[in-house]
Coordinates of C-alpha atoms in Angstrom, one line a residue:
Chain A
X1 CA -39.9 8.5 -16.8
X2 CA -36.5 8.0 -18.3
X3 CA -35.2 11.7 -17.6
X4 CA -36.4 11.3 -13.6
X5 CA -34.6 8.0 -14.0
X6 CA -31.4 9.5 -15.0
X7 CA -31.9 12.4 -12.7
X8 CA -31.8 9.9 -9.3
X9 CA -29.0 8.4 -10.9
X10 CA -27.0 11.4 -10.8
X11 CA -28.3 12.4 -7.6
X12 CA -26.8 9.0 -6.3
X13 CA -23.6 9.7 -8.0
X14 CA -23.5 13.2 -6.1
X15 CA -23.9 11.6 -2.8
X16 CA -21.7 9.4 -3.1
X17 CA -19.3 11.7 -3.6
X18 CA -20.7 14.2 -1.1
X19 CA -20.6 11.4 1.4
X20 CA -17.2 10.5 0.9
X21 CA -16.2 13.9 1.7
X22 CA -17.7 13.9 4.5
X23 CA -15.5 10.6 5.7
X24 CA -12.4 12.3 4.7
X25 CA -13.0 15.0 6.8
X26 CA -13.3 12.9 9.5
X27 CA -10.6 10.8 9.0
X28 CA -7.9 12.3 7.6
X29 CA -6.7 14.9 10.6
X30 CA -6.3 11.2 12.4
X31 CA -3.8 9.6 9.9
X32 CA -0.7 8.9 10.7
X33 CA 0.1 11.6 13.7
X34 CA 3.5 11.8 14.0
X35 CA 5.1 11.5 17.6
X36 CA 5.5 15.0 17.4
X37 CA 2.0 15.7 17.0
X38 CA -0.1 13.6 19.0
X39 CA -3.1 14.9 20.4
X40 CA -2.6 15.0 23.7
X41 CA -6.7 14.9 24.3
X42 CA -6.7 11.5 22.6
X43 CA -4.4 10.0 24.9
X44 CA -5.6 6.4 25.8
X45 CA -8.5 6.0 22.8
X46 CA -7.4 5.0 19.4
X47 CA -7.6 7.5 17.0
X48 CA -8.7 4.9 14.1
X49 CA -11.7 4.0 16.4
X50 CA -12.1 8.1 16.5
X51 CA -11.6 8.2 13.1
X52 CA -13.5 5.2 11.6
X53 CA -16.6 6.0 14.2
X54 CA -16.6 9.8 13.3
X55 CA -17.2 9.1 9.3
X56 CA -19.7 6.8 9.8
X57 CA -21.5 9.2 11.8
X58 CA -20.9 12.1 9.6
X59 CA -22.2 9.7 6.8
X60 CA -25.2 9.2 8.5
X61 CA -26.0 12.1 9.2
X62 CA -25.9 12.8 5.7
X63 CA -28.1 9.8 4.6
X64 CA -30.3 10.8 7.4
X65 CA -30.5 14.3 6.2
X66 CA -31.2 13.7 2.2
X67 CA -32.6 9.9 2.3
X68 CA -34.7 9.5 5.5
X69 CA -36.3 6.7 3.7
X70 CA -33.8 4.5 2.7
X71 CA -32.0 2.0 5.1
X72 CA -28.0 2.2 6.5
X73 CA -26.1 -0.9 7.5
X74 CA -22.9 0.2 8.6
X75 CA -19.8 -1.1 10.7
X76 CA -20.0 0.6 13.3
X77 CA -23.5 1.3 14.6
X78 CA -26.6 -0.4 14.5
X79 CA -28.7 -0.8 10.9
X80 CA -31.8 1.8 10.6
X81 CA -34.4 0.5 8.9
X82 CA -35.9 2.2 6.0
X83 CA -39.3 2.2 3.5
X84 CA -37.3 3.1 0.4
X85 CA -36.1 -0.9 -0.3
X86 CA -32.6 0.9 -0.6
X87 CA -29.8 0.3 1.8
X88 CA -26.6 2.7 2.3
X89 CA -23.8 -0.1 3.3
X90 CA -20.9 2.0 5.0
X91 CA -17.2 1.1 5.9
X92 CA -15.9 4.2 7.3
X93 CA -12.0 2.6 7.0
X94 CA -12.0 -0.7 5.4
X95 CA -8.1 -2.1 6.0
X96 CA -7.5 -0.7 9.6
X97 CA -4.6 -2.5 10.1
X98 CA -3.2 -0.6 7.1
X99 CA -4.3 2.5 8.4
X100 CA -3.1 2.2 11.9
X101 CA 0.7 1.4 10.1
X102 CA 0.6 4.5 8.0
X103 CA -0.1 2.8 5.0
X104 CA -1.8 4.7 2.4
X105 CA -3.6 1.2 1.5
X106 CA -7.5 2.1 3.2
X107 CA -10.3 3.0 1.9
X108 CA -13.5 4.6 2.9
X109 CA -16.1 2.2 0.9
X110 CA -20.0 3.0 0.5
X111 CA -22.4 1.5 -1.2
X112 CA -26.3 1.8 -2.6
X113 CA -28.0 -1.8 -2.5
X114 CA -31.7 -2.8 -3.6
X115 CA -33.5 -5.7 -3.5
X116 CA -31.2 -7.5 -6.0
X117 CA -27.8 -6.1 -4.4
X118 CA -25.7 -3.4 -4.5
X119 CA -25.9 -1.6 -7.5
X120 CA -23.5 1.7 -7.0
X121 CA -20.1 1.3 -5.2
X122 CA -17.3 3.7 -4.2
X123 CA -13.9 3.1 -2.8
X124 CA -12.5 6.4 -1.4
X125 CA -8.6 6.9 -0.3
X126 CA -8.5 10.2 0.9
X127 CA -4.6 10.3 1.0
X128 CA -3.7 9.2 -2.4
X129 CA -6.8 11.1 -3.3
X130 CA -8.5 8.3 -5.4
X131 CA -11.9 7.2 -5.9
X132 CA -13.1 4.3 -7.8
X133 CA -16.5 4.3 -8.4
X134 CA -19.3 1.3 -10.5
X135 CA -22.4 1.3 -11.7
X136 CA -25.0 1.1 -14.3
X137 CA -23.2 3.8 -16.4
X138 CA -19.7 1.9 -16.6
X139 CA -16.8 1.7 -13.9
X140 CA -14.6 5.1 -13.7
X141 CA -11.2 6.0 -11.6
X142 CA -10.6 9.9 -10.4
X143 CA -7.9 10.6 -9.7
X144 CA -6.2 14.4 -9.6
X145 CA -9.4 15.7 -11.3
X146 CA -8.9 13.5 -14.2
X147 CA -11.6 10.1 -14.9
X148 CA -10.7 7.2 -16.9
X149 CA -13.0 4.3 -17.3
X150 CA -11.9 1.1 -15.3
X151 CA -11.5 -1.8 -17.0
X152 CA -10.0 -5.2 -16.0
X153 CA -7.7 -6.8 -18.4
X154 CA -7.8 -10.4 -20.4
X155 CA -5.9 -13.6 -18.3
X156 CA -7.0 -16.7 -19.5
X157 CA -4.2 -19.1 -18.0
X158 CA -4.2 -18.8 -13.8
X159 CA -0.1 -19.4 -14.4
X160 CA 0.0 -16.1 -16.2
X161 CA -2.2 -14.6 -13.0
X162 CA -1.3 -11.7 -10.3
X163 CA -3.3 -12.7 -7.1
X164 CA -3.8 -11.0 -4.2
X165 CA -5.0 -11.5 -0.5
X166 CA -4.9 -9.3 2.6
X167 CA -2.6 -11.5 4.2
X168 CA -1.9 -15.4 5.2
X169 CA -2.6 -14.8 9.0
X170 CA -6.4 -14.0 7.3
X171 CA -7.6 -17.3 6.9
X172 CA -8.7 -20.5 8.7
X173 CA -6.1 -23.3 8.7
X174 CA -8.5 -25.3 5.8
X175 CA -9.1 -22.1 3.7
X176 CA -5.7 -21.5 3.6
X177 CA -5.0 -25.2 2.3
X178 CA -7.5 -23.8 -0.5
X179 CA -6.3 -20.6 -1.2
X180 CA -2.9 -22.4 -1.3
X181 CA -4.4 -24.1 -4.1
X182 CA -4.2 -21.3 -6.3
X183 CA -1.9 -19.5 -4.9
X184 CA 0.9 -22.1 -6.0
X185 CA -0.6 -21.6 -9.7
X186 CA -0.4 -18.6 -10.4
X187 CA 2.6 -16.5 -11.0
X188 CA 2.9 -13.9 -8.5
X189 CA 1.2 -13.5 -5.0
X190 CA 0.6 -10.1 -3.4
X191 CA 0.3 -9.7 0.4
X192 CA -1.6 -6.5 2.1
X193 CA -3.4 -5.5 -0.2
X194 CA -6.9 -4.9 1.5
X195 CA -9.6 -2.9 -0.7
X196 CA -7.0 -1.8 -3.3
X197 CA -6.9 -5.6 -4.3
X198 CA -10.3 -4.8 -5.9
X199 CA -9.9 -2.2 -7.0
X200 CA -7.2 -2.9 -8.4
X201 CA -8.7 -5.9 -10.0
X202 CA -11.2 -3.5 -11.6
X203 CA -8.3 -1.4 -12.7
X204 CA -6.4 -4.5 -14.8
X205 CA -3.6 -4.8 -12.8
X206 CA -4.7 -7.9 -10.7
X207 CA -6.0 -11.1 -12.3
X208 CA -7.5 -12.9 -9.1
X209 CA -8.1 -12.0 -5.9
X210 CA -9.0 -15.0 -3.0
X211 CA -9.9 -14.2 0.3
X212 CA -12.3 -15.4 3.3
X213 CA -13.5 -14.1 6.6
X214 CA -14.5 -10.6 5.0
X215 CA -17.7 -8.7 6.2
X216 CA -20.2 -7.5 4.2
X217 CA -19.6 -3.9 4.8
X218 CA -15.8 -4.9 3.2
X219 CA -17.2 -6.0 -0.1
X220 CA -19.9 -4.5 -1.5
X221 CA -19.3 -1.6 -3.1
X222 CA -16.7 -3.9 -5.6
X223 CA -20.0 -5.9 -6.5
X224 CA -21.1 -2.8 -8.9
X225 CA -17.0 -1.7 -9.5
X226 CA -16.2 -5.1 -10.8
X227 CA -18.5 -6.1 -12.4
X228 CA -19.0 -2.7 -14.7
X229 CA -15.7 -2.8 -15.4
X230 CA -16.1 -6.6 -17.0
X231 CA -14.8 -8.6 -14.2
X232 CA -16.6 -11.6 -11.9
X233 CA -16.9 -11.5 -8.0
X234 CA -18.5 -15.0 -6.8
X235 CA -18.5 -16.6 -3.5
X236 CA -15.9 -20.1 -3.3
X237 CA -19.0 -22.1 -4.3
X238 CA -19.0 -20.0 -7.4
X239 CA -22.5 -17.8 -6.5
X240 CA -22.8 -14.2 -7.2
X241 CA -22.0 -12.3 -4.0
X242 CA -24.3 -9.4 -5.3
X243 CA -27.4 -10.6 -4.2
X244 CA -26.6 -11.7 -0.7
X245 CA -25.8 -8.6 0.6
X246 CA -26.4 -6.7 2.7
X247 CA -27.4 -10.3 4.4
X248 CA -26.5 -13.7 4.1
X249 CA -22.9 -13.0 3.3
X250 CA -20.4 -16.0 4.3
X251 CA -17.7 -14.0 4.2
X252 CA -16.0 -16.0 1.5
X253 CA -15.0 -14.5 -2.2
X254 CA -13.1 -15.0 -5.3
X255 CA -13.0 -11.8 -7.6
X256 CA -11.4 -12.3 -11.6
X257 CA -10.5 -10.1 -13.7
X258 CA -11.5 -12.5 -16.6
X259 CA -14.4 -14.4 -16.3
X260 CA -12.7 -17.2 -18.7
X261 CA -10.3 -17.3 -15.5
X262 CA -13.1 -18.6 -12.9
X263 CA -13.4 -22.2 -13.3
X264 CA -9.8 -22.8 -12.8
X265 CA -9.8 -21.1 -9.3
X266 CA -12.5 -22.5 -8.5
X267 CA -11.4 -26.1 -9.4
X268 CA -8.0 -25.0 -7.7
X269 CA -9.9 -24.4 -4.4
X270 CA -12.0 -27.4 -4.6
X271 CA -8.2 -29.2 -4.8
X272 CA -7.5 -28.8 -1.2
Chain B
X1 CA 35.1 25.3 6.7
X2 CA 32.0 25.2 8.2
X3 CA 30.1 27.4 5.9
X4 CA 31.9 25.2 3.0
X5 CA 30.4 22.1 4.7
X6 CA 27.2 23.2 5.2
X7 CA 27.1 24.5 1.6
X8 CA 28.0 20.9 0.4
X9 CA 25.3 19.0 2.6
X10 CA 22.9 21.7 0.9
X11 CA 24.0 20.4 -2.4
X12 CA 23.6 17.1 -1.9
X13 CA 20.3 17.6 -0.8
X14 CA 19.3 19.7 -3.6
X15 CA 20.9 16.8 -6.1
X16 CA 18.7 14.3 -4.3
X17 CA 15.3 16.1 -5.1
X18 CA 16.6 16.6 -8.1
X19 CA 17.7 13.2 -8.8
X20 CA 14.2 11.8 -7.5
X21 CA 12.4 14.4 -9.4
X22 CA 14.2 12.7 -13.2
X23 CA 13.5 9.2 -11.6
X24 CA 9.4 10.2 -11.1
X25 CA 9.2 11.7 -14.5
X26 CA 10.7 8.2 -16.4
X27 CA 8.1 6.0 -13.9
X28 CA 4.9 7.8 -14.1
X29 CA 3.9 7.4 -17.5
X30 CA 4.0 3.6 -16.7
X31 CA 2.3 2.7 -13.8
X32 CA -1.1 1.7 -13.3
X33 CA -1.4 1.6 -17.1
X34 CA -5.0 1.1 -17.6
X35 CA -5.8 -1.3 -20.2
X36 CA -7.6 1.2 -22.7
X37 CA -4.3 3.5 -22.7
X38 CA -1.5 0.8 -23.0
X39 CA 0.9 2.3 -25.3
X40 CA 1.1 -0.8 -28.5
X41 CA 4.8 -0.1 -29.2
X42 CA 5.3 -1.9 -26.0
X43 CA 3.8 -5.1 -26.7
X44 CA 5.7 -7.6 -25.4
X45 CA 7.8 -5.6 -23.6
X46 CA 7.3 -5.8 -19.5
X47 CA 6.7 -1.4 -18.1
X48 CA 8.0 -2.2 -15.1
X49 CA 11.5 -2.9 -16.5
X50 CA 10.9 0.0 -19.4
X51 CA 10.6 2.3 -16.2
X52 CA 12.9 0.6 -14.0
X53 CA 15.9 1.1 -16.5
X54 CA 14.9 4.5 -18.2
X55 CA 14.6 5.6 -14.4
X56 CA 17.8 4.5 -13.5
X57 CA 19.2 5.8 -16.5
X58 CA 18.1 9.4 -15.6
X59 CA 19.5 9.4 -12.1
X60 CA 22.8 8.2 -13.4
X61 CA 22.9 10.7 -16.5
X62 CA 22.2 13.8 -14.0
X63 CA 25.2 12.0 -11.4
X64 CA 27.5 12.2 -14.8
X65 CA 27.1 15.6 -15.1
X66 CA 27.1 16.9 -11.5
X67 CA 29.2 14.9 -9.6
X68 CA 31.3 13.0 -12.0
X69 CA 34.4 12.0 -8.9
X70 CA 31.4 10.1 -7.5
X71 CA 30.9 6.0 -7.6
X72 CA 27.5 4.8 -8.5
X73 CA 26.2 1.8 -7.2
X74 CA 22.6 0.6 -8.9
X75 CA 20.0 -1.6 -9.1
X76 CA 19.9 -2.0 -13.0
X77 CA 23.3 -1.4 -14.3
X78 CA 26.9 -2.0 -13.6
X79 CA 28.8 0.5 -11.0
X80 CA 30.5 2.6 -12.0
X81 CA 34.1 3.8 -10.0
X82 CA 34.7 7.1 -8.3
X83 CA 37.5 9.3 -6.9
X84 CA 36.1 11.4 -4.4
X85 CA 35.1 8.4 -1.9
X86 CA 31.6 8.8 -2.2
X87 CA 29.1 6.4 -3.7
X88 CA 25.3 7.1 -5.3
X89 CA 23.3 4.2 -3.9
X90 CA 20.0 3.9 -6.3
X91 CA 16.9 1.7 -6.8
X92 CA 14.8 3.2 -9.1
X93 CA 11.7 1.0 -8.1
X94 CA 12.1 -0.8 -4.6
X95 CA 8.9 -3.0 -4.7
X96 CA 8.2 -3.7 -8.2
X97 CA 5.3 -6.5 -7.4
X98 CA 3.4 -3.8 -5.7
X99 CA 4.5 -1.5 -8.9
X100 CA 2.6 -4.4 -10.8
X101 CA -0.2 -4.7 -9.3
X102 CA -0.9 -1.4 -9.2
X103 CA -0.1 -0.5 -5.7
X104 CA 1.0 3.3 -4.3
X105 CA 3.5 0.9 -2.2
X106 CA 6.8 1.2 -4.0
X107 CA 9.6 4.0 -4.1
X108 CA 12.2 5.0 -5.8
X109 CA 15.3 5.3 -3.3
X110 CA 18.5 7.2 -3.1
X111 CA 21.4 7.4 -0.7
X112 CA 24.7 8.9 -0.5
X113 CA 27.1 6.3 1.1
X114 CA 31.3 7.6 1.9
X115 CA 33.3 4.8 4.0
X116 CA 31.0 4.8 6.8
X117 CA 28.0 3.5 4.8
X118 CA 25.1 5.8 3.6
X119 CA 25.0 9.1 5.1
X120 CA 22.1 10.6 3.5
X121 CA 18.9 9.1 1.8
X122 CA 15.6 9.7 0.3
X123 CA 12.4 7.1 -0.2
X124 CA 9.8 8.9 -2.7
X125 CA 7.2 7.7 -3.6
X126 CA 5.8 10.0 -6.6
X127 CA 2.1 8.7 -7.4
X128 CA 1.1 9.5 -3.8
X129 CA 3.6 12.4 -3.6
X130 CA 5.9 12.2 -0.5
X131 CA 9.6 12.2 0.1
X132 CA 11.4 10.7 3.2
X133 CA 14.6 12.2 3.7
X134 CA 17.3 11.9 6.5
X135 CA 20.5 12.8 7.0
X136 CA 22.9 14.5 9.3
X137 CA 20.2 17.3 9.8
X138 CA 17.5 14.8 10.9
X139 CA 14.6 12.8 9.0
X140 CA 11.7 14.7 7.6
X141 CA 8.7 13.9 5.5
X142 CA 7.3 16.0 3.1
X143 CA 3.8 15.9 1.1
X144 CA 1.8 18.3 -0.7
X145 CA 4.6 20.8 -0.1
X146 CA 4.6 20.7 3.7
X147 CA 7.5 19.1 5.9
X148 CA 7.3 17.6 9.2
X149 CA 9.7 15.9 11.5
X150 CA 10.1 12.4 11.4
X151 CA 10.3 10.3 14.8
X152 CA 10.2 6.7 15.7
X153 CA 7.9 6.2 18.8
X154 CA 8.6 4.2 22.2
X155 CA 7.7 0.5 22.5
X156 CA 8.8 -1.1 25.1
X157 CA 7.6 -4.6 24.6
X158 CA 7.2 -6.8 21.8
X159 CA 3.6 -7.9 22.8
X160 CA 2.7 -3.8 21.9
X161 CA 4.6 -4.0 18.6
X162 CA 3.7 -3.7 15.1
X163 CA 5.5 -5.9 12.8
X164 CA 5.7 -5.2 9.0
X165 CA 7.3 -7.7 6.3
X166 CA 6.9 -7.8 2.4
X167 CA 6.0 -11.1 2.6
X168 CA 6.2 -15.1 4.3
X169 CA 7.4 -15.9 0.5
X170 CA 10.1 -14.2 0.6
X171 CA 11.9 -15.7 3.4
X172 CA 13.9 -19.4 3.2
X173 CA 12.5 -22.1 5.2
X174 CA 14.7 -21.5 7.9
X175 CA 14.6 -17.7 8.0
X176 CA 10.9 -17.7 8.1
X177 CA 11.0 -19.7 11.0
X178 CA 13.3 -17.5 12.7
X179 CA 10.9 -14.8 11.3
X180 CA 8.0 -16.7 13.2
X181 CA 9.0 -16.5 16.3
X182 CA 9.3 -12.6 16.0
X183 CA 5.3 -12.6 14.7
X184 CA 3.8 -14.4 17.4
X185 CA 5.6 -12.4 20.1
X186 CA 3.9 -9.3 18.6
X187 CA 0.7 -7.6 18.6
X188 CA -0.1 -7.1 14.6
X189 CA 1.8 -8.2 11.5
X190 CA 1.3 -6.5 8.2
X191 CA 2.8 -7.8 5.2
X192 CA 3.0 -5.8 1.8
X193 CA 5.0 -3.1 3.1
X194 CA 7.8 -3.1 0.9
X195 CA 10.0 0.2 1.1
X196 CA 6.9 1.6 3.4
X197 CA 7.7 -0.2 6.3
X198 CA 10.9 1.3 6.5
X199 CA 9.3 4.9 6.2
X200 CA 6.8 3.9 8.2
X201 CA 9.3 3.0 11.4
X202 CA 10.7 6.2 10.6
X203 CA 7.7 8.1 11.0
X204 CA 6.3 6.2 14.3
X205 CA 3.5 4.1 12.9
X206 CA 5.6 0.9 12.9
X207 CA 7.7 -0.6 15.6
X208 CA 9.4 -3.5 14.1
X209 CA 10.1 -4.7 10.3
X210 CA 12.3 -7.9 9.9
X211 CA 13.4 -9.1 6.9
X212 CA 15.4 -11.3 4.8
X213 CA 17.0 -11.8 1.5
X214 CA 17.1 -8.4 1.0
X215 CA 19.8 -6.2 -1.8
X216 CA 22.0 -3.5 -0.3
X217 CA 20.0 -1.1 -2.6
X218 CA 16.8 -1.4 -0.7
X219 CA 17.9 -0.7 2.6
X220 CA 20.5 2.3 2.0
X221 CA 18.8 5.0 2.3
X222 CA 17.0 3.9 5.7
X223 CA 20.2 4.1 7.2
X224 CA 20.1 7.8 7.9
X225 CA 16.3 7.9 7.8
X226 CA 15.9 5.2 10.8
X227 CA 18.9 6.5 12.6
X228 CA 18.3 9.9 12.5
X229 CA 14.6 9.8 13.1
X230 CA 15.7 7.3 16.4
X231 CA 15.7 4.2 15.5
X232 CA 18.4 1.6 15.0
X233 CA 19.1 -0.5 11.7
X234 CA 20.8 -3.8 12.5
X235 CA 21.3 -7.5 10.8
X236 CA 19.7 -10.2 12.3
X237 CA 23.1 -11.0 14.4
X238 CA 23.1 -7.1 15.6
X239 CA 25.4 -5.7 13.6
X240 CA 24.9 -2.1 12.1
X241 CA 23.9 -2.3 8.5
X242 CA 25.5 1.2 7.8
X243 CA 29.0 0.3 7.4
X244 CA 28.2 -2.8 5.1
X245 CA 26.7 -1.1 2.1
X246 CA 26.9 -0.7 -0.7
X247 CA 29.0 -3.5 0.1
X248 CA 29.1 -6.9 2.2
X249 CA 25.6 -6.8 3.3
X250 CA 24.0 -10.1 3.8
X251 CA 20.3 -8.9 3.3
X252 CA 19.2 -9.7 6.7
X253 CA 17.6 -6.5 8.7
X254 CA 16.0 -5.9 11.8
X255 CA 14.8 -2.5 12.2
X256 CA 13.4 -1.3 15.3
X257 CA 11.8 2.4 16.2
X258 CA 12.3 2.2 20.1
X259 CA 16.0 0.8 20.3
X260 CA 15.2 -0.8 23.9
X261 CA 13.2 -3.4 22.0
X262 CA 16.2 -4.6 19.6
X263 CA 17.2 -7.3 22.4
X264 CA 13.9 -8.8 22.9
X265 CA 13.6 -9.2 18.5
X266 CA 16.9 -10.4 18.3
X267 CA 16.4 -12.6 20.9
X268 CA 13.1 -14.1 19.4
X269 CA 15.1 -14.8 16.4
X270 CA 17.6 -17.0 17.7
X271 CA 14.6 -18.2 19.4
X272 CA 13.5 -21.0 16.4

């Protein structure tokens, strides 16, 4: 039992990275054409709606190829049921906005989920040539060839704390009150950060990270990531995000670093 | 002459890669420090400025030895005179918060200014592995060992545009408002750009990036990037920047990719 066990596991792990491939392929020839280079064919469609539509599809394909059985719930197409109780959750390019400025600041992000939530995460940057991966077996960065084990680092005073947030223009007016809230306590605020906030959160570089209006598909895989690599990723109410998705996501989170660290973001929030 | 001339501008270029190659090599080891591998003797002691200054240090230890008639101007340290009219421009880490939080967002920049302000510079950014440069013979970018032209691209109107800005924080009050004005004439903002949004103008991705409070070090060496890719480089009265670095410079810029739209920004400035 325990050896079949371990086997799936690392036939997950080589899927995931199989799958990420297979996004990379499809996205990369569309990042960042120069002027010079422009595919004239393309005129008048956006390549990061080519791009982002022609991973998920080569991902499913994939999935559909070497786990008929288990479910996908992607961005871009319709969910496909499955009988396995395990859902693939897909975000071909999670930070288009980044990727449509030529920032190397995307991420292709994948994710296996049961009944309890996701349980196996991967954030992909092609360009940079990253990938951060979590799961039962600890939280790892590759990078170059070379894996180190993520882990985030100790904060337990919010003014000591580096937070992050995709950007201002992100929030509704009364979440911004809140995230205001702890964003004037802590000791440095970073701006654009998209899915390298968690991961980077994972990584111990970033303390907190507060943002709302995210989709399902946009957080997932850091459920696993972050919390393997000892850090807490709760909703504003201060629930686990984990078992709400793929479903039942409000779109609201607040990821630490050090768990110690929760309360007084949370109190912060609650402030407004 | 002219095969003198042309033998000098090679030089300079050659010095550059050479002068961003000794600024990589004192950064690397300190970024993105994962928690397991921090080095102990440093307790205490902030990486960022351990790699800022040792950085610095290396760039002006090679300009000692190769060009010693030339004035350096830096980031870290105080300038240093010249003879030969010509002035080293250097920020070993433009964007430091992003070099905190772990980000591939910052860069170490060079430029070579004489009396008409820079006349050659170089953004490089070594953890992803790319070098802007531009110069009298154009703007290129080069990664993974393969260069390609750089061009801004056409926009017309502002309502098309992409603006890019490191951040509502770093404005005052009343630049911000000014700064407003630009944002909600245009299509997308992205914030967190640091020395990318420059780059990114260069290279076509971005159409706008307006800025305040800004040091002459982290605008030089967009001067001959920007202008030689196409694009114009002004202060937020419409002045070149060029001819007021290293010196003079009041840290507001407006750069533009598609020159045709610098009357409609500048206009939206004086607009709040």
């Amino acid at each position: 039992m325990h050896g079949s066990h371990a086997m799936n596991k690392n036939r997950d792990l080589d899927l995931l990275d199989r799958l990420a491939d297979a996004a990379s392929d499809a996205i990369l020839p569309h990042f960042r054409k120069l002027p010079g280079v422009v595919n004239k064919a393309e005129t008048g469609f956006d390549p990061v709606t080519i791009a982002d539509r022609n991973a998920e599809l080569a991902m499913r394909e994939l999935l559909a190829a070497e786990r008929p059985d288990d479910a996908i719930f992607g961005e871009e197409y319709d969910a496909v049921a499955g009988t396995s109780g395990r859902t693939w959750i897909l975000d071909p390019i999670d930070g288009t906005r980044g990727f449509m400025s030529g920032l190397p600041t995307w991420g292709v992000l994948i994710a296996l989920a049961d009944e309890s939530g996701p349980t196996l995460g991967m954030m992909c940057q092609p360009y940079v040539g990253e990938r951060f991966v979590g799961g039962a077996e600890g939280a790892t960065l590759t990078h170059n060839g070379e894996t180190q084990p993520l882990r985030t680092r100790p904060c337990a005073d919010l003014a000591e704390a580096v937070l992050a947030s995709t950007g201002p223009q992100h929030f509704e007016p009364q979440d911004y009150a809140a995230f205001q809230q702890v964003a004037t306590r802590c000791r440095l605020v970073r701006y654009g950060t998209d899915c390298y906030a968690y991961a980077m959160l994972a990584a111990g570089q970033i303390d907190v990270v507060v943002e709302a209006g995210l989709k399902p598909v946009d957080i997932a895989p850091f459920v696993p990531i972050i919390e393997a690599a000892g850090g807490a990723l709760v909703d504003w109410s201060g629930q686990r995000i984990g078992p709400t998705l793929p479903h039942g996501f409000a779109g609201q989170v607040v990821a630490v670093g050090d768990p110690t660290l929760l309360d007084a973001v949370l109190a912060a929030l609650r402030a407004a």
